[in-house]
Amino acid sequence: MVTLTKDVAEQLDLIAKKMGLTKSGLITVWTNENRKESEQKK
């Protein structure tokens, strides 16, 4: 579970809407991309 400030949650909501995603979907995409980058650095 992730706890966000109201401002951060609103920013995530705006970004997600622009990308046609939910906030959860946006966080999932970001997590997967970070995982890929971390694996490439190894």
PDB file of N, CA and C in Angstrom:
ATOM      1  N   MET A   1       0.842  -1.174   0.000  1.00  0.00           N
ATOM      2  CA  MET A   1       0.000   0.000   0.000  1.00  0.00           C
ATOM      3  C   MET A   1       0.888   1.238   0.000  1.00  0.00           C
ATOM      4  N   VAL A   2       0.438   2.255  -0.714  1.00  0.00           N
ATOM      5  CA  VAL A   2       1.172   3.512  -0.805  1.00  0.00           C
ATOM      6  C   VAL A   2       0.293   4.626  -0.264  1.00  0.00           C
ATOM      7  N   THR A   3       0.864   5.465   0.577  1.00  0.00           N
ATOM      8  CA  THR A   3       0.144   6.620   1.099  1.00  0.00           C
ATOM      9  C   THR A   3       0.737   7.871   0.464  1.00  0.00           C
ATOM     10  N   LEU A   4      -0.128   8.719  -0.086  1.00  0.00           N
ATOM     11  CA  LEU A   4       0.318   9.924  -0.781  1.00  0.00           C
ATOM     12  C   LEU A   4      -0.297  11.156  -0.145  1.00  0.00           C
ATOM     13  N   THR A   5       0.402  12.283  -0.278  1.00  0.00           N
ATOM     14  CA  THR A   5      -0.214  13.537   0.123  1.00  0.00           C
ATOM     15  C   THR A   5      -1.292  13.872  -0.903  1.00  0.00           C
ATOM     16  N   LYS A   6      -2.179  14.746  -0.543  1.00  0.00           N
ATOM     17  CA  LYS A   6      -3.265  15.128  -1.451  1.00  0.00           C
ATOM     18  C   LYS A   6      -2.706  15.713  -2.745  1.00  0.00           C
ATOM     19  N   ASP A   7      -1.680  16.556  -2.634  1.00  0.00           N
ATOM     20  CA  ASP A   7      -1.085  17.184  -3.822  1.00  0.00           C
ATOM     21  C   ASP A   7      -0.487  16.145  -4.766  1.00  0.00           C
ATOM     22  N   VAL A   8       0.247  15.193  -4.209  1.00  0.00           N
ATOM     23  CA  VAL A   8       0.872  14.161  -5.034  1.00  0.00           C
ATOM     24  C   VAL A   8      -0.199  13.288  -5.686  1.00  0.00           C
ATOM     25  N   ALA A   9      -1.228  12.944  -4.934  1.00  0.00           N
ATOM     26  CA  ALA A   9      -2.311  12.128  -5.482  1.00  0.00           C
ATOM     27  C   ALA A   9      -3.001  12.851  -6.636  1.00  0.00           C
ATOM     28  N   GLU A  10      -3.202  14.148  -6.493  1.00  0.00           N
ATOM     29  CA  GLU A  10      -3.829  14.927  -7.563  1.00  0.00           C
ATOM     30  C   GLU A  10      -2.932  14.987  -8.797  1.00  0.00           C
ATOM     31  N   GLN A  11      -1.625  15.156  -8.587  1.00  0.00           N
ATOM     32  CA  GLN A  11      -0.688  15.184  -9.714  1.00  0.00           C
ATOM     33  C   GLN A  11      -0.671  13.842 -10.432  1.00  0.00           C
ATOM     34  N   LEU A  12      -0.646  12.749  -9.668  1.00  0.00           N
ATOM     35  CA  LEU A  12      -0.684  11.419 -10.278  1.00  0.00           C
ATOM     36  C   LEU A  12      -1.967  11.225 -11.070  1.00  0.00           C
ATOM     37  N   ASP A  13      -3.069  11.699 -10.523  1.00  0.00           N
ATOM     38  CA  ASP A  13      -4.356  11.572 -11.206  1.00  0.00           C
ATOM     39  C   ASP A  13      -4.331  12.314 -12.540  1.00  0.00           C
ATOM     40  N   LEU A  14      -3.782  13.519 -12.563  1.00  0.00           N
ATOM     41  CA  LEU A  14      -3.697  14.298 -13.804  1.00  0.00           C
ATOM     42  C   LEU A  14      -2.815  13.602 -14.837  1.00  0.00           C
ATOM     43  N   ILE A  15      -1.653  13.125 -14.398  1.00  0.00           N
ATOM     44  CA  ILE A  15      -0.742  12.427 -15.318  1.00  0.00           C
ATOM     45  C   ILE A  15      -1.405  11.168 -15.858  1.00  0.00           C
ATOM     46  N   ALA A  16      -2.029  10.411 -14.975  1.00  0.00           N
ATOM     47  CA  ALA A  16      -2.683   9.166 -15.387  1.00  0.00           C
ATOM     48  C   ALA A  16      -3.783   9.440 -16.409  1.00  0.00           C
ATOM     49  N   LYS A  17      -4.592  10.460 -16.162  1.00  0.00           N
ATOM     50  CA  LYS A  17      -5.675  10.790 -17.099  1.00  0.00           C
ATOM     51  C   LYS A  17      -5.122  11.180 -18.462  1.00  0.00           C
ATOM     52  N   LYS A  18      -4.024  11.937 -18.483  1.00  0.00           N
ATOM     53  CA  LYS A  18      -3.408  12.332 -19.752  1.00  0.00           C
ATOM     54  C   LYS A  18      -2.930  11.117 -20.532  1.00  0.00           C
ATOM     55  N   MET A  19      -2.498  10.078 -19.797  1.00  0.00           N
ATOM     56  CA  MET A  19      -1.989   8.864 -20.434  1.00  0.00           C
ATOM     57  C   MET A  19      -3.082   7.823 -20.658  1.00  0.00           C
ATOM     58  N   GLY A  20      -4.296   8.115 -20.209  1.00  0.00           N
ATOM     59  CA  GLY A  20      -5.395   7.167 -20.365  1.00  0.00           C
ATOM     60  C   GLY A  20      -5.304   5.990 -19.409  1.00  0.00           C
ATOM     61  N   LEU A  21      -4.716   6.219 -18.235  1.00  0.00           N
ATOM     62  CA  LEU A  21      -4.538   5.162 -17.244  1.00  0.00           C
ATOM     63  C   LEU A  21      -5.206   5.545 -15.932  1.00  0.00           C
ATOM     64  N   THR A  22      -5.327   4.559 -15.053  1.00  0.00           N
ATOM     65  CA  THR A  22      -5.712   4.847 -13.676  1.00  0.00           C
ATOM     66  C   THR A  22      -4.432   5.159 -12.906  1.00  0.00           C
ATOM     67  N   LYS A  23      -4.576   5.668 -11.690  1.00  0.00           N
ATOM     68  CA  LYS A  23      -3.382   5.912 -10.871  1.00  0.00           C
ATOM     69  C   LYS A  23      -2.644   4.600 -10.623  1.00  0.00           C
ATOM     70  N   SER A  24      -3.389   3.543 -10.363  1.00  0.00           N
ATOM     71  CA  SER A  24      -2.759   2.230 -10.145  1.00  0.00           C
ATOM     72  C   SER A  24      -2.017   1.772 -11.388  1.00  0.00           C
ATOM     73  N   GLY A  25      -2.624   1.977 -12.537  1.00  0.00           N
ATOM     74  CA  GLY A  25      -1.983   1.602 -13.795  1.00  0.00           C
ATOM     75  C   GLY A  25      -0.709   2.386 -14.025  1.00  0.00           C
ATOM     76  N   LEU A  26      -0.746   3.671 -13.726  1.00  0.00           N
ATOM     77  CA  LEU A  26       0.435   4.521 -13.884  1.00  0.00           C
ATOM     78  C   LEU A  26       1.568   4.047 -12.978  1.00  0.00           C
ATOM     79  N   ILE A  27       1.248   3.745 -11.732  1.00  0.00           N
ATOM     80  CA  ILE A  27       2.264   3.270 -10.788  1.00  0.00           C
ATOM     81  C   ILE A  27       2.818   1.920 -11.239  1.00  0.00           C
ATOM     82  N   THR A  28       1.959   1.060 -11.783  1.00  0.00           N
ATOM     83  CA  THR A  28       2.408  -0.240 -12.288  1.00  0.00           C
ATOM     84  C   THR A  28       3.381  -0.065 -13.446  1.00  0.00           C
ATOM     85  N   VAL A  29       3.053   0.822 -14.377  1.00  0.00           N
ATOM     86  CA  VAL A  29       3.939   1.086 -15.517  1.00  0.00           C
ATOM     87  C   VAL A  29       5.279   1.621 -15.015  1.00  0.00           C
ATOM     88  N   TRP A  30       5.243   2.568 -14.101  1.00  0.00           N
ATOM     89  CA  TRP A  30       6.464   3.149 -13.555  1.00  0.00           C
ATOM     90  C   TRP A  30       7.311   2.092 -12.849  1.00  0.00           C
ATOM     91  N   THR A  31       6.672   1.244 -12.047  1.00  0.00           N
ATOM     92  CA  THR A  31       7.384   0.184 -11.329  1.00  0.00           C
ATOM     93  C   THR A  31       8.058  -0.777 -12.294  1.00  0.00           C
ATOM     94  N   ASN A  32       7.339  -1.179 -13.327  1.00  0.00           N
ATOM     95  CA  ASN A  32       7.906  -2.104 -14.312  1.00  0.00           C
ATOM     96  C   ASN A  32       9.091  -1.485 -15.045  1.00  0.00           C
ATOM     97  N   GLU A  33       8.991  -0.213 -15.402  1.00  0.00           N
ATOM     98  CA  GLU A  33      10.098   0.466 -16.085  1.00  0.00           C
ATOM     99  C   GLU A  33      11.317   0.569 -15.170  1.00  0.00           C
ATOM    100  N   ASN A  34      11.089   0.892 -13.901  1.00  0.00           N
ATOM    101  CA  ASN A  34      12.206   0.979 -12.955  1.00  0.00           C
ATOM    102  C   ASN A  34      12.863  -0.377 -12.768  1.00  0.00           C
ATOM    103  N   ARG A  35      12.067  -1.429 -12.730  1.00  0.00           N
ATOM    104  CA  ARG A  35      12.613  -2.778 -12.583  1.00  0.00           C
ATOM    105  C   ARG A  35      13.495  -3.119 -13.781  1.00  0.00           C
ATOM    106  N   LYS A  36      13.029  -2.783 -14.980  1.00  0.00           N
ATOM    107  CA  LYS A  36      13.814  -3.052 -16.189  1.00  0.00           C
ATOM    108  C   LYS A  36      15.141  -2.300 -16.147  1.00  0.00           C
ATOM    109  N   GLU A  37      15.096  -1.025 -15.758  1.00  0.00           N
ATOM    110  CA  GLU A  37      16.315  -0.217 -15.689  1.00  0.00           C
ATOM    111  C   GLU A  37      17.284  -0.764 -14.647  1.00  0.00           C
ATOM    112  N   SER A  38      16.764  -1.200 -13.509  1.00  0.00           N
ATOM    113  CA  SER A  38      17.613  -1.757 -12.456  1.00  0.00           C
ATOM    114  C   SER A  38      18.286  -3.037 -12.920  1.00  0.00           C
ATOM    115  N   GLU A  39      17.555  -3.871 -13.642  1.00  0.00           N
ATOM    116  CA  GLU A  39      18.111  -5.129 -14.129  1.00  0.00           C
ATOM    117  C   GLU A  39      19.179  -4.884 -15.190  1.00  0.00           C
ATOM    118  N   GLN A  40      19.013  -3.840 -15.996  1.00  0.00           N
ATOM    119  CA  GLN A  40      19.990  -3.532 -17.035  1.00  0.00           C
ATOM    120  C   GLN A  40      21.293  -3.011 -16.429  1.00  0.00           C
ATOM    121  N   LYS A  41      21.219  -2.356 -15.278  1.00  0.00           N
ATOM    122  CA  LYS A  41      22.408  -1.801 -14.631  1.00  0.00           C
ATOM    123  C   LYS A  41      23.259  -2.885 -13.977  1.00  0.00           C
ATOM    124  N   LYS A  42      22.685  -4.052 -13.731  1.00  0.00           N
ATOM    125  CA  LYS A  42      23.423  -5.137 -13.058  1.00  0.00           C
ATOM    126  C   LYS A  42      24.427  -5.773 -13.964  1.00  0.00           C
TER     127      LYS A  42
END
